[in-house]
């Protein structure tokens, strides 16, 4: 019962959408509406996933700063972590070089020392960001209580993980300004803030001031009177007061009864006066008594309550009605003959009267619409995401998934029976999760976890970009995700530091290596990817009618493929109904006619047509440049033009640099191994490759193309040039140009649809294979079949990889993005769309 | 330090009958009227007759500028509601206007509140009383040149400055729900005043009071902050208050205590978020009183005024060592205390977000800090050489005052923890006395931010240098006896 009572001040879960996680709110007010419903005015807490990316980076940094008690931490406390929509701006937001330095030291999420990766992952779900944003929600959407506390550095995050529904926060998020603010003030140090501490007095030195100047004694307990005597005296003084009121004309009008006079004479002012009198008479009862009844008649002490006439009281009430408790105005307009002190004193006494109590009652009725608590029963209706048992598990239905760019993420499509989070196969309830066509499902407990904490229990499924994956999924579009989450590595010799943001790298290069200012902007091709053909893809290629035009699709990589149809076809075909379909497949794809070599065919054709002399064909003539068809998309836009009209290509390492690199020991492997670094066992079977390296000039593993940010985006002129070109040719601007509208970097992520675009700078490094003599020799030892297989599956170690031929087949392959090689489940269809 | 049994003490109480009539403004939660309500309760409970009652003088501008800056006090003295418009710029500078409005009699109000605390401190210095109470004081947010959080003049700092004339070390404890930032800031770099504040921390005024704020320069480890969360109840409050205060008393060994009894830590406070009852709040007074040190009690926050007056009435009775009935006596404001008209209040059923584990962790962290104090047992005092050997004052005199100080000299001035350490010849007993027999220190140079930040490095180097000079000085001494 008590669990379902929600009070003002409680932190609660609100369900505003059945599929997204609960929102966490703090109840500020509960109001009953005219219709009888209860509305809650709530203050918003934001989850990590609700924050723009750059702010999350800042939040991490702040946490880092907190974990050490460094001067940097102190600085961070002071600055407002302002930011930014674009990453570049994010970087600029933190201008302090000290911060940069600090950040270079570690890019690990702090405060998580000693936590297992899984716990670290889950801890992120427990972090909230306080905001001052207030909204009103119907109280019926409350789905339970939680606690949100300011993280104290003595606590380990574990203590939150071990408690259900426990969240913490460190920073305050301003959703309108997109800023993070440390919720902390500071004690300032300096002579303007501290006091000068008085010295101890020297011996013999005395306090110059007399107590008499500082204070007036009003009463002392050293009076020699008993409590009883004092009480008696008080009674006497009250009776004197009653008598005085009887004698006083104005009083007798106001207090017609003896009781009222006695009550008036019993007010505290009479008692205080009596005590003063006793003190002044040296605590002699007799002396005090006689001063109570001087020659002028019995002493009459009246406070404001009594002093005021009925009409004044009425005026006062009227004035209160009109001005509220603005006593200065009341005095000026209604009761100018009273002092402000009179008014204040009267006001506080008036509050004890019946008239005030009546007013208060009226107010109380008005306030009834404000509730202190509300009872919300447990919510039992099934969530629409709940899958009817067995529905989604229709046997054998393969999940045919995963578009090309998404493949870079290496997201393995889960098996139909697996929970997308914990891989459990048994659960009482299953919930559909993520974008519909992906058909992910979560088990009951993971679903609860998702709703409460806004993430999945394990990080593994979606890698580091899980939150974003979900974000993208929520918007129902598949986006390229992983690229922006790869650490950016410094390419300068002997450095190889990694950064979360490219801009940080840029700053690092600028500050640490002094490069930067003059560096040319770097142009790089768009994100490279490769298609990994699993047996199922190949199968699908044959089975699905939609895919029977491979050449068409190769020519039109932008043309969409109807995945549903492909899936449908495959299911049909694979469900065994497929004897016929299989035959058809075999018919179309299987029987290749032996046509002989091309030369023979040409000769045959020529003979058939009877034209021996080859003449110039129309189709052989070059199309004039202006009549060249323009593609709808420019996949590999030309590099921007420099102001002098030359194309700006990326800088190629000078010979000296290459020499130096060759002598440099292999850089420490990054924490997370990137799949595309590993070609045909090139790295792992290092012996052979190593031999090759020693013998000849090794291939430059990477072009030194990571260069400082400030120049990375097109300059105003370059941008103008691009626009002009686009306008002249009538083709749309390449997507990456949009990210720099008006020369100001914007980020598509920040705008409406949350589309995640990999900018060309984020694409992985291209990779060349430089064939040395040894490599060539090795290649010759391989059979052509092996070579071809190696080319198709660059991640697979060559059978002969131990030998000098290791990695030969990897040559000239473009670098592949993503981690597809890692742990893909065996049954998987990957289709490029 | 020995605890003394609950005992009767000479109690002085400061009150001016005008104080209740100052009015901060419509809708302002701070109501000086609560002090009058307390006073009337005290009279009708019969506690009034058991104390020395004083009407304090109005503190002069001279007295207030012992801490505050001259122009700030001048501003407070001249600003009135009717001339506010002429002071726009200054009002911003001194943060007067919003939380700290300009109201009629503002300056007088400050004078009375400060006058009470200063007079009380002088009283304690003269040993004319063991416990002094000024419910009109306790305005702990006021800064050197800035009003803050309904406070304009920091009577507590002024009182402590007064106490420092006779007491080598003064302890300040703050049980207001808000952090006692004004007092902490004022004494942030001194080791003669330790400030201990128990307060709600996190999304709460004034935003300071982090566990890691421990003081700076010489005052490092002399600021103790206990950040708490919503819903502190009597039991958990005592569970953290008792060990911390005992440890502080043991390590800091103050010779006078100032307790700020802000009553906004009570349950149901208009601005507070704790769940203390009058009894739990008063328990702190009782505990501090048991240490038997000269004791100044001041008011502070408290915005549900019926509970504030209940609380301070009860705490006066605790200071006096007198039991009072739960039935409230009739008084002018009796109706305020309905519907039950009882002295004690019951806690609400709000949840306590301070788990025992949380409090335990906070406590342990603070103990670690307190262990850094030079008095603390277990810290090797020998590691720091006696300063007597190294006569700093001589070098200092040679230095041209107008010149920038050489770094070595600056370093010397920063020396923090070591300086207060007792040398071996100073016995344990010496500390008991209120007066320290060390020669009065020269006026401490002002630390500015940079110096404070360099402090750590400077300190370590400094120590090394000292060690060298000590050995240099000692060698000739050793040589002397054979020659003689």
PDB file of C-alpha atoms in Angstrom, chain A residues 7 9-11 26 43 45 65-69 71 73-74 77-78 130-132 147-156 159-160 163 169 172 183-211 213-223 226-228 230-231 234 266-269 271-272 275-276 303 323-328 340-342 344-349 351-353 357 373, chain B residues 10-11 14 18 20-23 25-27 31 33 36 39-40 43-44 48-57 63 66-67 104 108 115 118-120 122-123 125-126 143-146 157 160-168 179 181 184-190 192 201-204 206-213 216 227 229 305 330-336 349 353 355 358 361-362 365 434-437 440-444 446-449 452-453:
ATOM      1  CA  UNK A   7       4.231  11.984  -2.337  1.00  0.00           C
ATOM      2  CA  UNK A   9       9.233  15.058  -3.432  1.00  0.00           C
ATOM      3  CA  UNK A  10       9.345  11.412  -4.476  1.00  0.00           C
ATOM      4  CA  UNK A  11      11.347  10.356  -7.471  1.00  0.00           C
ATOM      5  CA  UNK A  26      10.647  14.123  -9.255  1.00  0.00           C
ATOM      6  CA  UNK A  43      11.099  17.960 -12.489  1.00  0.00           C
ATOM      7  CA  UNK A  45      16.059  13.957 -14.729  1.00  0.00           C
ATOM      8  CA  UNK A  65      38.091  15.350 -12.575  1.00  0.00           C
ATOM      9  CA  UNK A  66      36.036  14.490  -9.560  1.00  0.00           C
ATOM     10  CA  UNK A  67      37.761  11.253  -8.997  1.00  0.00           C
ATOM     11  CA  UNK A  68      41.059  12.955  -8.482  1.00  0.00           C
ATOM     12  CA  UNK A  69      41.385  15.896  -6.277  1.00  0.00           C
ATOM     13  CA  UNK A  71      43.548  21.386  -9.544  1.00  0.00           C
ATOM     14  CA  UNK A  73      38.969  19.179 -10.669  1.00  0.00           C
ATOM     15  CA  UNK A  74      38.802  22.465  -8.910  1.00  0.00           C
ATOM     16  CA  UNK A  77      33.893  22.816 -10.468  1.00  0.00           C
ATOM     17  CA  UNK A  78      33.980  26.405 -11.356  1.00  0.00           C
ATOM     18  CA  UNK A 130      19.409  16.839 -12.993  1.00  0.00           C
ATOM     19  CA  UNK A 131      17.628  19.625 -14.761  1.00  0.00           C
ATOM     20  CA  UNK A 132      15.550  22.563 -13.778  1.00  0.00           C
ATOM     21  CA  UNK A 147      15.794   7.147  -5.627  1.00  0.00           C
ATOM     22  CA  UNK A 148      18.110   9.715  -7.083  1.00  0.00           C
ATOM     23  CA  UNK A 149      20.967  10.999  -4.996  1.00  0.00           C
ATOM     24  CA  UNK A 150      23.938  13.194  -5.560  1.00  0.00           C
ATOM     25  CA  UNK A 151      26.937  10.957  -6.003  1.00  0.00           C
ATOM     26  CA  UNK A 152      29.325  11.289  -3.152  1.00  0.00           C
ATOM     27  CA  UNK A 153      32.862  10.361  -3.871  1.00  0.00           C
ATOM     28  CA  UNK A 154      33.072   8.112  -0.848  1.00  0.00           C
ATOM     29  CA  UNK A 155      30.533   5.868  -2.434  1.00  0.00           C
ATOM     30  CA  UNK A 156      31.373   3.286  -4.987  1.00  0.00           C
ATOM     31  CA  UNK A 159      26.455   0.518  -4.110  1.00  0.00           C
ATOM     32  CA  UNK A 160      24.068   1.838  -6.716  1.00  0.00           C
ATOM     33  CA  UNK A 163      20.314  -1.532  -5.213  1.00  0.00           C
ATOM     34  CA  UNK A 169      23.685  12.371 -10.490  1.00  0.00           C
ATOM     35  CA  UNK A 172      22.909  19.589 -13.888  1.00  0.00           C
ATOM     36  CA  UNK A 183      26.119  21.372  -8.978  1.00  0.00           C
ATOM     37  CA  UNK A 184      28.586  22.962  -6.683  1.00  0.00           C
ATOM     38  CA  UNK A 185      29.592  26.257  -5.219  1.00  0.00           C
ATOM     39  CA  UNK A 186      33.002  27.167  -4.026  1.00  0.00           C
ATOM     40  CA  UNK A 187      34.681  28.663  -1.044  1.00  0.00           C
ATOM     41  CA  UNK A 188      36.811  31.487  -2.248  1.00  0.00           C
ATOM     42  CA  UNK A 189      40.279  32.073  -0.942  1.00  0.00           C
ATOM     43  CA  UNK A 190      41.967  35.407  -0.677  1.00  0.00           C
ATOM     44  CA  UNK A 191      42.142  38.423   1.510  1.00  0.00           C
ATOM     45  CA  UNK A 192      38.889  39.642   0.091  1.00  0.00           C
ATOM     46  CA  UNK A 193      37.081  36.697   1.563  1.00  0.00           C
ATOM     47  CA  UNK A 194      38.852  35.611   4.700  1.00  0.00           C
ATOM     48  CA  UNK A 195      38.837  37.553   7.875  1.00  0.00           C
ATOM     49  CA  UNK A 196      41.927  38.742   9.625  1.00  0.00           C
ATOM     50  CA  UNK A 197      42.132  36.584  12.664  1.00  0.00           C
ATOM     51  CA  UNK A 198      42.402  38.474  15.914  1.00  0.00           C
ATOM     52  CA  UNK A 199      45.430  37.744  17.980  1.00  0.00           C
ATOM     53  CA  UNK A 200      45.286  36.460  21.473  1.00  0.00           C
ATOM     54  CA  UNK A 201      45.549  39.262  23.940  1.00  0.00           C
ATOM     55  CA  UNK A 202      48.923  39.576  25.542  1.00  0.00           C
ATOM     56  CA  UNK A 203      49.228  38.795  29.170  1.00  0.00           C
ATOM     57  CA  UNK A 204      48.092  41.636  31.278  1.00  0.00           C
ATOM     58  CA  UNK A 205      46.240  43.118  28.374  1.00  0.00           C
ATOM     59  CA  UNK A 206      42.570  43.532  29.106  1.00  0.00           C
ATOM     60  CA  UNK A 207      39.491  43.764  27.006  1.00  0.00           C
ATOM     61  CA  UNK A 208      39.033  47.514  26.702  1.00  0.00           C
ATOM     62  CA  UNK A 209      35.271  47.466  26.427  1.00  0.00           C
ATOM     63  CA  UNK A 210      32.995  47.290  29.401  1.00  0.00           C
ATOM     64  CA  UNK A 211      30.138  44.889  29.394  1.00  0.00           C
ATOM     65  CA  UNK A 213      28.512  49.322  26.878  1.00  0.00           C
ATOM     66  CA  UNK A 214      27.622  46.145  25.123  1.00  0.00           C
ATOM     67  CA  UNK A 215      24.537  45.031  26.946  1.00  0.00           C
ATOM     68  CA  UNK A 216      21.890  46.020  29.436  1.00  0.00           C
ATOM     69  CA  UNK A 217      20.892  43.588  32.112  1.00  0.00           C
ATOM     70  CA  UNK A 218      17.141  43.051  32.069  1.00  0.00           C
ATOM     71  CA  UNK A 219      16.880  40.134  34.434  1.00  0.00           C
ATOM     72  CA  UNK A 220      19.170  38.118  36.597  1.00  0.00           C
ATOM     73  CA  UNK A 221      18.470  34.791  38.200  1.00  0.00           C
ATOM     74  CA  UNK A 222      20.388  35.859  41.315  1.00  0.00           C
ATOM     75  CA  UNK A 223      17.320  37.461  42.767  1.00  0.00           C
ATOM     76  CA  UNK A 226      11.308  31.869  44.965  1.00  0.00           C
ATOM     77  CA  UNK A 227       9.390  30.759  41.888  1.00  0.00           C
ATOM     78  CA  UNK A 228       6.265  31.011  43.937  1.00  0.00           C
ATOM     79  CA  UNK A 230       7.446  35.522  41.224  1.00  0.00           C
ATOM     80  CA  UNK A 231       4.266  33.730  40.160  1.00  0.00           C
ATOM     81  CA  UNK A 234       2.673  38.047  38.119  1.00  0.00           C
ATOM     82  CA  UNK A 266      -2.999  38.437  30.919  1.00  0.00           C
ATOM     83  CA  UNK A 267      -1.239  39.033  27.694  1.00  0.00           C
ATOM     84  CA  UNK A 268       2.494  38.680  27.627  1.00  0.00           C
ATOM     85  CA  UNK A 269       3.153  42.405  27.554  1.00  0.00           C
ATOM     86  CA  UNK A 271       4.008  39.847  32.246  1.00  0.00           C
ATOM     87  CA  UNK A 272       7.124  41.253  30.631  1.00  0.00           C
ATOM     88  CA  UNK A 275       9.325  41.155  35.241  1.00  0.00           C
ATOM     89  CA  UNK A 276      10.958  44.440  34.262  1.00  0.00           C
ATOM     90  CA  UNK A 303      -0.059  45.627  23.092  1.00  0.00           C
ATOM     91  CA  UNK A 323      -2.070  44.490  -0.949  1.00  0.00           C
ATOM     92  CA  UNK A 324      -1.214  41.213   0.608  1.00  0.00           C
ATOM     93  CA  UNK A 325       1.443  41.532   3.247  1.00  0.00           C
ATOM     94  CA  UNK A 326       3.109  44.559   1.806  1.00  0.00           C
ATOM     95  CA  UNK A 327       3.029  46.507   5.021  1.00  0.00           C
ATOM     96  CA  UNK A 328       4.722  49.571   3.658  1.00  0.00           C
ATOM     97  CA  UNK A 340       5.531  49.822  10.303  1.00  0.00           C
ATOM     98  CA  UNK A 341       6.492  48.088  13.520  1.00  0.00           C
ATOM     99  CA  UNK A 342       2.945  48.537  14.800  1.00  0.00           C
ATOM    100  CA  UNK A 344       4.039  43.940  11.823  1.00  0.00           C
ATOM    101  CA  UNK A 345       3.382  43.324  15.470  1.00  0.00           C
ATOM    102  CA  UNK A 346      -0.339  43.571  14.950  1.00  0.00           C
ATOM    103  CA  UNK A 347      -0.198  41.293  11.936  1.00  0.00           C
ATOM    104  CA  UNK A 348       1.439  38.467  13.867  1.00  0.00           C
ATOM    105  CA  UNK A 349      -1.085  38.813  16.661  1.00  0.00           C
ATOM    106  CA  UNK A 351      -2.942  35.711  12.950  1.00  0.00           C
ATOM    107  CA  UNK A 352      -4.019  34.193  16.261  1.00  0.00           C
ATOM    108  CA  UNK A 353      -7.541  35.554  15.960  1.00  0.00           C
ATOM    109  CA  UNK A 357      -8.509  31.267  11.187  1.00  0.00           C
ATOM    110  CA  UNK A 373       0.129  12.366  -1.984  1.00  0.00           C
TER     111      UNK A 373
ATOM    112  CA  UNK B  10      25.214  30.204  34.221  1.00  0.00           C
ATOM    113  CA  UNK B  11      23.282  31.052  31.134  1.00  0.00           C
ATOM    114  CA  UNK B  14      20.407  38.107  24.596  1.00  0.00           C
ATOM    115  CA  UNK B  18      12.299  45.114  18.812  1.00  0.00           C
ATOM    116  CA  UNK B  20      10.385  40.555  16.173  1.00  0.00           C
ATOM    117  CA  UNK B  21       9.115  43.553  14.297  1.00  0.00           C
ATOM    118  CA  UNK B  22      11.633  43.562  11.485  1.00  0.00           C
ATOM    119  CA  UNK B  23       9.993  42.282   8.391  1.00  0.00           C
ATOM    120  CA  UNK B  25       8.996  41.487   3.012  1.00  0.00           C
ATOM    121  CA  UNK B  26       5.944  39.837   1.616  1.00  0.00           C
ATOM    122  CA  UNK B  27       6.378  36.153   1.020  1.00  0.00           C
ATOM    123  CA  UNK B  31      10.710  35.926   9.879  1.00  0.00           C
ATOM    124  CA  UNK B  33       9.114  37.198  14.556  1.00  0.00           C
ATOM    125  CA  UNK B  36       9.876  36.883  19.696  1.00  0.00           C
ATOM    126  CA  UNK B  39      11.007  34.685  23.850  1.00  0.00           C
ATOM    127  CA  UNK B  40       7.343  34.585  24.838  1.00  0.00           C
ATOM    128  CA  UNK B  43       8.723  33.628  29.662  1.00  0.00           C
ATOM    129  CA  UNK B  44       5.661  31.460  30.018  1.00  0.00           C
ATOM    130  CA  UNK B  48      13.130  33.492  31.593  1.00  0.00           C
ATOM    131  CA  UNK B  49      13.594  33.885  35.323  1.00  0.00           C
ATOM    132  CA  UNK B  50      16.372  31.288  35.431  1.00  0.00           C
ATOM    133  CA  UNK B  51      18.704  33.122  33.070  1.00  0.00           C
ATOM    134  CA  UNK B  52      20.498  36.394  32.917  1.00  0.00           C
ATOM    135  CA  UNK B  53      18.567  38.325  30.336  1.00  0.00           C
ATOM    136  CA  UNK B  54      20.399  41.017  28.418  1.00  0.00           C
ATOM    137  CA  UNK B  55      19.336  43.533  25.869  1.00  0.00           C
ATOM    138  CA  UNK B  56      22.326  43.722  23.529  1.00  0.00           C
ATOM    139  CA  UNK B  57      23.786  46.981  22.319  1.00  0.00           C
ATOM    140  CA  UNK B  63      32.710  46.367  15.334  1.00  0.00           C
ATOM    141  CA  UNK B  66      36.377  43.708  12.131  1.00  0.00           C
ATOM    142  CA  UNK B  67      35.220  41.211   9.576  1.00  0.00           C
ATOM    143  CA  UNK B 104      12.892  48.924   6.843  1.00  0.00           C
ATOM    144  CA  UNK B 108      19.333  48.060  12.926  1.00  0.00           C
ATOM    145  CA  UNK B 115      25.502  43.143  18.919  1.00  0.00           C
ATOM    146  CA  UNK B 118      29.587  40.087  20.150  1.00  0.00           C
ATOM    147  CA  UNK B 119      28.340  40.903  23.634  1.00  0.00           C
ATOM    148  CA  UNK B 120      27.863  37.198  24.276  1.00  0.00           C
ATOM    149  CA  UNK B 122      32.798  39.180  25.390  1.00  0.00           C
ATOM    150  CA  UNK B 123      30.760  37.733  28.230  1.00  0.00           C
ATOM    151  CA  UNK B 125      35.750  35.858  27.453  1.00  0.00           C
ATOM    152  CA  UNK B 126      35.284  37.488  30.806  1.00  0.00           C
ATOM    153  CA  UNK B 143      30.278  37.066   3.524  1.00  0.00           C
ATOM    154  CA  UNK B 144      32.963  39.624   4.014  1.00  0.00           C
ATOM    155  CA  UNK B 145      31.549  41.978   1.392  1.00  0.00           C
ATOM    156  CA  UNK B 146      28.389  40.289   0.368  1.00  0.00           C
ATOM    157  CA  UNK B 157      32.304  35.525  12.616  1.00  0.00           C
ATOM    158  CA  UNK B 160      34.349  34.153  17.035  1.00  0.00           C
ATOM    159  CA  UNK B 161      36.816  36.970  16.350  1.00  0.00           C
ATOM    160  CA  UNK B 162      35.993  38.226  19.789  1.00  0.00           C
ATOM    161  CA  UNK B 163      36.525  34.803  21.325  1.00  0.00           C
ATOM    162  CA  UNK B 164      39.880  34.491  19.573  1.00  0.00           C
ATOM    163  CA  UNK B 165      41.219  37.242  21.821  1.00  0.00           C
ATOM    164  CA  UNK B 166      41.151  34.814  24.699  1.00  0.00           C
ATOM    165  CA  UNK B 167      41.020  31.435  23.057  1.00  0.00           C
ATOM    166  CA  UNK B 168      43.767  29.902  20.980  1.00  0.00           C
ATOM    167  CA  UNK B 179      25.956  24.857   4.748  1.00  0.00           C
ATOM    168  CA  UNK B 181      29.516  28.888   4.082  1.00  0.00           C
ATOM    169  CA  UNK B 184      33.679  28.581   6.743  1.00  0.00           C
ATOM    170  CA  UNK B 185      34.906  31.035   4.163  1.00  0.00           C
ATOM    171  CA  UNK B 186      35.894  33.608   6.764  1.00  0.00           C
ATOM    172  CA  UNK B 187      38.095  31.115   8.578  1.00  0.00           C
ATOM    173  CA  UNK B 188      39.041  28.946   5.619  1.00  0.00           C
ATOM    174  CA  UNK B 189      42.736  29.603   5.896  1.00  0.00           C
ATOM    175  CA  UNK B 190      43.253  29.708   9.621  1.00  0.00           C
ATOM    176  CA  UNK B 192      42.649  28.660  14.980  1.00  0.00           C
ATOM    177  CA  UNK B 201      24.292  18.858   0.094  1.00  0.00           C
ATOM    178  CA  UNK B 202      23.322  18.531  -3.522  1.00  0.00           C
ATOM    179  CA  UNK B 203      21.098  20.824  -5.500  1.00  0.00           C
ATOM    180  CA  UNK B 204      20.741  22.952  -2.427  1.00  0.00           C
ATOM    181  CA  UNK B 206      24.355  27.598  -1.046  1.00  0.00           C
ATOM    182  CA  UNK B 207      25.956  24.825  -3.078  1.00  0.00           C
ATOM    183  CA  UNK B 208      29.114  24.625  -1.016  1.00  0.00           C
ATOM    184  CA  UNK B 209      30.030  22.174   1.683  1.00  0.00           C
ATOM    185  CA  UNK B 210      31.460  19.303  -0.276  1.00  0.00           C
ATOM    186  CA  UNK B 211      33.165  16.619   1.715  1.00  0.00           C
ATOM    187  CA  UNK B 212      36.379  17.552  -0.055  1.00  0.00           C
ATOM    188  CA  UNK B 213      36.328  21.185   1.010  1.00  0.00           C
ATOM    189  CA  UNK B 216      43.201  25.953   2.512  1.00  0.00           C
ATOM    190  CA  UNK B 227      27.237  16.546   3.320  1.00  0.00           C
ATOM    191  CA  UNK B 229      20.881  13.895   2.013  1.00  0.00           C
ATOM    192  CA  UNK B 305       8.269  29.454  12.743  1.00  0.00           C
ATOM    193  CA  UNK B 330      -0.487  29.809  27.140  1.00  0.00           C
ATOM    194  CA  UNK B 331       1.113  32.798  25.457  1.00  0.00           C
ATOM    195  CA  UNK B 332       0.332  35.499  22.950  1.00  0.00           C
ATOM    196  CA  UNK B 333       0.982  33.211  20.041  1.00  0.00           C
ATOM    197  CA  UNK B 334      -0.533  30.057  21.458  1.00  0.00           C
ATOM    198  CA  UNK B 335      -2.788  29.585  18.434  1.00  0.00           C
ATOM    199  CA  UNK B 336       0.244  29.137  16.240  1.00  0.00           C
ATOM    200  CA  UNK B 349       7.279   9.389   7.388  1.00  0.00           C
ATOM    201  CA  UNK B 353      18.145   8.773   1.984  1.00  0.00           C
ATOM    202  CA  UNK B 355      21.887   5.004   4.630  1.00  0.00           C
ATOM    203  CA  UNK B 358      26.702   6.271   3.488  1.00  0.00           C
ATOM    204  CA  UNK B 361      31.754   6.221   4.703  1.00  0.00           C
ATOM    205  CA  UNK B 362      31.472   9.942   5.235  1.00  0.00           C
ATOM    206  CA  UNK B 365      36.659   9.938   5.297  1.00  0.00           C
ATOM    207  CA  UNK B 434      42.306  29.245  27.494  1.00  0.00           C
ATOM    208  CA  UNK B 435      45.336  31.325  26.956  1.00  0.00           C
ATOM    209  CA  UNK B 436      48.202  30.095  24.981  1.00  0.00           C
ATOM    210  CA  UNK B 437      51.537  31.166  26.324  1.00  0.00           C
ATOM    211  CA  UNK B 440      51.428  36.440  20.020  1.00  0.00           C
ATOM    212  CA  UNK B 441      51.808  35.683  16.396  1.00  0.00           C
ATOM    213  CA  UNK B 442      52.548  38.456  14.057  1.00  0.00           C
ATOM    214  CA  UNK B 443      49.718  39.355  11.840  1.00  0.00           C
ATOM    215  CA  UNK B 444      49.376  36.600   9.364  1.00  0.00           C
ATOM    216  CA  UNK B 446      47.223  37.415   3.470  1.00  0.00           C
ATOM    217  CA  UNK B 447      47.149  34.364   1.379  1.00  0.00           C
ATOM    218  CA  UNK B 448      45.935  34.788  -2.014  1.00  0.00           C
ATOM    219  CA  UNK B 449      44.820  32.092  -4.305  1.00  0.00           C
ATOM    220  CA  UNK B 452      47.375  28.676  -1.492  1.00  0.00           C
ATOM    221  CA  UNK B 453      47.649  26.519  -4.517  1.00  0.00           C
TER     222      UNK B 453
END
